[in-house]
Amino acid sequence: MAGNIRLKICDDAAQVAIEAAAMFDELIRANPDSVIGLATGSTPEATYAEIARRHKEDGLSLAGVSSFNLDEYWGLGGDHDQSYRYFMQDNLFRHVDILPFNTHVLNGKARFPQLECEGFENRILAAGGIDMWLLGIGGNGHIAFNEPGSGVDSRTRLVSLTQETIDANSDGRFFSDASEVPRCALSAGIGTIRESRRLVLLATGAKKADAIAAAVDGPFSEDCPASLLQDHPDCTFIVDRDAASKLSN
Ligand code: F6R
């Protein structure tokens, strides 16, 4: 059951990035004060490069935009090269004209995690909610760091990572050894994500095929956190042919 999920199947990862960047480009040009949600990981890197290119070459300005990131490793400060704050600076923020104080990434070194998470939720509310949130998906169907079993109404909180996620993030792309990967993270909840007015989930490569099939064709179930987007009124999955290869039709 695909619910309301709109599927865009692209020839390759490069096309996925162009489609995703085009959606953010359109949103931001229509409303320069847009509030956008962002993700980290390998998948959105090419999308951020394309948004940066559009800023440099096509006059796309993010000067009025506010951003909120999905998650951050618990225990890593923003100056750590594996923190998600660092990732965002490196892949997007330093290449565009977004104002630093308009970029919101959870503080992985906050003294009181619960206060940090409540503050994050309050800042989203104060900004008027998220217009469009970019998501990736884990091989086990996780969105942000909401691992299988996360509740549909879950909010931003301190969570534990599964061994599968720790292993996926220590395959050399990010951390080189599983022992270096933090065991916990601060993560927007599924309820937090579902409140975004629009959602855009990206997936590329055969490693994501099972998760995409479960999210789109499987039951609405906490076993596959991304399936909990099926009843969202405006959710688009942009996937390449490999990630789409296990879909039923
Ligand atoms: C990152 C995040 C994660 C990733 C997911 C896929 O902010 O929220 O859910 O989107 O782990 O990661 P990649 O793109 O590296 O396969």
Short mmCIF file of N, CA, C and O in Angstrom, two decimals, residues 86-136:
data_model
loop_
_atom_site.label_atom_id
_atom_site.label_comp_id
_atom_site.label_asym_id
_atom_site.label_seq_id
_atom_site.Cartn_x
_atom_site.Cartn_y
_atom_site.Cartn_z
N TYR A 86 29.08 20.03 11.26
CA TYR A 86 30.26 20.17 10.40
C TYR A 86 29.90 19.76 8.96
O TYR A 86 30.26 20.43 8.00
N PHE A 87 29.18 18.65 8.84
CA PHE A 87 28.75 18.17 7.51
C PHE A 87 27.96 19.25 6.78
O PHE A 87 28.19 19.52 5.59
N MET A 88 27.04 19.88 7.49
CA MET A 88 26.20 20.89 6.84
C MET A 88 27.00 22.11 6.42
O MET A 88 26.79 22.67 5.35
N GLN A 89 27.94 22.52 7.29
CA GLN A 89 28.80 23.66 6.92
C GLN A 89 29.56 23.33 5.64
O GLN A 89 29.64 24.14 4.72
N ASP A 90 30.12 22.12 5.65
CA ASP A 90 31.01 21.71 4.58
C ASP A 90 30.28 21.47 3.26
O ASP A 90 30.78 21.82 2.19
N ASN A 91 29.09 20.88 3.34
CA ASN A 91 28.37 20.50 2.12
C ASN A 91 27.41 21.56 1.60
O ASN A 91 27.09 21.56 0.41
N LEU A 92 26.92 22.42 2.49
CA LEU A 92 25.94 23.40 2.01
C LEU A 92 26.16 24.82 2.54
O LEU A 92 26.33 25.75 1.74
N PHE A 93 26.16 24.98 3.86
CA PHE A 93 26.03 26.34 4.41
C PHE A 93 27.14 27.28 3.91
O PHE A 93 26.88 28.43 3.60
N ARG A 94 28.38 26.79 3.84
CA ARG A 94 29.47 27.72 3.47
C ARG A 94 29.45 28.05 1.97
O ARG A 94 30.15 28.95 1.53
N HIS A 95 28.62 27.33 1.21
CA HIS A 95 28.57 27.57 -0.24
C HIS A 95 27.42 28.49 -0.64
O HIS A 95 27.29 28.83 -1.82
N VAL A 96 26.53 28.81 0.31
CA VAL A 96 25.36 29.62 -0.02
C VAL A 96 25.28 30.80 0.95
O VAL A 96 26.12 30.95 1.84
N ASP A 97 24.25 31.64 0.79
CA ASP A 97 24.17 32.85 1.60
C ASP A 97 23.19 32.73 2.77
O ASP A 97 22.69 33.74 3.28
N ILE A 98 22.93 31.49 3.21
CA ILE A 98 22.07 31.32 4.40
C ILE A 98 22.79 31.95 5.60
O ILE A 98 24.02 31.89 5.70
N LEU A 99 22.01 32.60 6.48
CA LEU A 99 22.64 33.27 7.62
C LEU A 99 22.87 32.25 8.74
O LEU A 99 21.96 31.47 9.08
N PRO A 100 24.07 32.24 9.31
CA PRO A 100 24.40 31.22 10.32
C PRO A 100 23.36 31.10 11.43
O PRO A 100 23.02 29.99 11.83
N PHE A 101 22.84 32.26 11.90
CA PHE A 101 21.89 32.15 13.02
C PHE A 101 20.52 31.62 12.59
O PHE A 101 19.67 31.34 13.42
N ASN A 102 20.32 31.45 11.29
CA ASN A 102 19.08 30.83 10.81
C ASN A 102 19.23 29.33 10.58
O ASN A 102 18.31 28.67 10.10
N THR A 103 20.41 28.78 10.86
CA THR A 103 20.62 27.33 10.67
C THR A 103 20.55 26.66 12.05
O THR A 103 21.26 27.04 12.97
N HIS A 104 19.67 25.69 12.16
CA HIS A 104 19.44 25.04 13.45
C HIS A 104 19.84 23.57 13.36
O HIS A 104 19.21 22.79 12.65
N VAL A 105 20.91 23.24 14.05
CA VAL A 105 21.34 21.84 14.15
C VAL A 105 21.42 21.54 15.64
O VAL A 105 21.99 22.33 16.41
N LEU A 106 20.83 20.44 16.05
CA LEU A 106 20.85 20.09 17.48
C LEU A 106 22.29 20.06 17.98
O LEU A 106 23.21 19.66 17.25
N ASN A 107 22.48 20.46 19.24
CA ASN A 107 23.82 20.51 19.83
C ASN A 107 24.11 19.17 20.51
O ASN A 107 23.54 18.84 21.54
N GLY A 108 25.02 18.40 19.91
CA GLY A 108 25.35 17.07 20.43
C GLY A 108 26.10 17.11 21.74
O GLY A 108 26.34 16.07 22.35
N LYS A 109 26.49 18.31 22.16
CA LYS A 109 27.19 18.42 23.45
C LYS A 109 26.37 19.20 24.47
O LYS A 109 26.91 19.68 25.48
N ALA A 110 25.09 19.34 24.19
CA ALA A 110 24.24 20.08 25.13
C ALA A 110 24.30 19.42 26.51
O ALA A 110 24.37 18.19 26.61
N ARG A 111 24.28 20.23 27.54
CA ARG A 111 24.39 19.68 28.89
C ARG A 111 23.12 18.90 29.27
O ARG A 111 23.19 17.85 29.92
N PHE A 112 21.98 19.43 28.83
CA PHE A 112 20.71 18.79 29.18
C PHE A 112 19.99 18.40 27.89
O PHE A 112 19.34 19.25 27.26
N PRO A 113 20.10 17.14 27.47
CA PRO A 113 19.54 16.75 26.18
C PRO A 113 18.05 17.02 26.04
O PRO A 113 17.58 17.45 24.99
N GLN A 114 17.31 16.81 27.12
CA GLN A 114 15.86 17.01 27.00
C GLN A 114 15.53 18.47 26.73
O GLN A 114 14.67 18.78 25.90
N LEU A 115 16.26 19.37 27.40
CA LEU A 115 16.04 20.81 27.17
C LEU A 115 16.43 21.18 25.75
O LEU A 115 15.77 21.97 25.09
N GLU A 116 17.52 20.60 25.27
CA GLU A 116 17.98 20.87 23.91
C GLU A 116 16.89 20.45 22.91
O GLU A 116 16.58 21.16 21.96
N CYS A 117 16.31 19.27 23.15
CA CYS A 117 15.29 18.74 22.23
C CYS A 117 14.01 19.57 22.29
O CYS A 117 13.40 19.87 21.25
N GLU A 118 13.61 19.96 23.51
CA GLU A 118 12.41 20.81 23.63
C GLU A 118 12.64 22.16 22.96
O GLU A 118 11.76 22.70 22.29
N GLY A 119 13.85 22.70 23.13
CA GLY A 119 14.19 23.98 22.51
C GLY A 119 14.12 23.90 21.00
O GLY A 119 13.65 24.82 20.32
N PHE A 120 14.58 22.77 20.45
CA PHE A 120 14.54 22.55 19.00
C PHE A 120 13.10 22.56 18.50
O PHE A 120 12.76 23.24 17.53
N GLU A 121 12.24 21.82 19.20
CA GLU A 121 10.82 21.78 18.82
C GLU A 121 10.20 23.18 18.91
O GLU A 121 9.43 23.59 18.04
N ASN A 122 10.57 23.91 19.96
CA ASN A 122 10.01 25.26 20.13
C ASN A 122 10.48 26.21 19.04
O ASN A 122 9.73 27.08 18.59
N ARG A 123 11.75 26.04 18.61
CA ARG A 123 12.26 26.91 17.55
C ARG A 123 11.55 26.62 16.22
O ARG A 123 11.30 27.51 15.43
N ILE A 124 11.20 25.34 16.00
CA ILE A 124 10.43 25.02 14.78
C ILE A 124 9.07 25.71 14.85
O ILE A 124 8.62 26.33 13.89
N LEU A 125 8.44 25.60 16.01
CA LEU A 125 7.11 26.24 16.17
C LEU A 125 7.21 27.74 15.96
O LEU A 125 6.40 28.35 15.25
N ALA A 126 8.25 28.36 16.56
CA ALA A 126 8.41 29.82 16.47
C ALA A 126 8.66 30.25 15.02
O ALA A 126 8.30 31.35 14.63
N ALA A 127 9.27 29.36 14.25
CA ALA A 127 9.54 29.69 12.84
C ALA A 127 8.30 29.49 11.98
O ALA A 127 8.31 29.77 10.78
N GLY A 128 7.24 28.94 12.57
CA GLY A 128 5.99 28.74 11.82
C GLY A 128 5.88 27.34 11.22
O GLY A 128 5.05 27.11 10.33
N GLY A 129 6.72 26.42 11.67
CA GLY A 129 6.70 25.05 11.13
C GLY A 129 7.59 24.93 9.90
O GLY A 129 8.05 25.94 9.36
N ILE A 130 7.81 23.69 9.50
CA ILE A 130 8.71 23.42 8.37
C ILE A 130 7.89 23.36 7.08
O ILE A 130 6.86 22.68 7.03
N ASP A 131 8.34 24.06 6.06
CA ASP A 131 7.63 24.02 4.77
C ASP A 131 7.94 22.72 4.02
O ASP A 131 7.03 22.11 3.44
N MET A 132 9.21 22.35 3.98
CA MET A 132 9.57 21.13 3.23
C MET A 132 10.80 20.52 3.88
O MET A 132 11.79 21.22 4.08
N TRP A 133 10.71 19.24 4.20
CA TRP A 133 11.82 18.58 4.91
C TRP A 133 12.41 17.50 4.00
O TRP A 133 11.69 16.63 3.50
N LEU A 134 13.70 17.59 3.78
CA LEU A 134 14.44 16.60 2.99
C LEU A 134 14.83 15.44 3.90
O LEU A 134 15.36 15.66 4.99
N LEU A 135 14.60 14.22 3.43
CA LEU A 135 14.91 13.04 4.24
C LEU A 135 15.74 12.06 3.44
O LEU A 135 15.62 11.97 2.22
N GLY A 136 16.55 11.27 4.15
CA GLY A 136 17.14 10.07 3.57
C GLY A 136 16.44 8.88 4.21
O GLY A 136 15.49 9.04 4.98
#
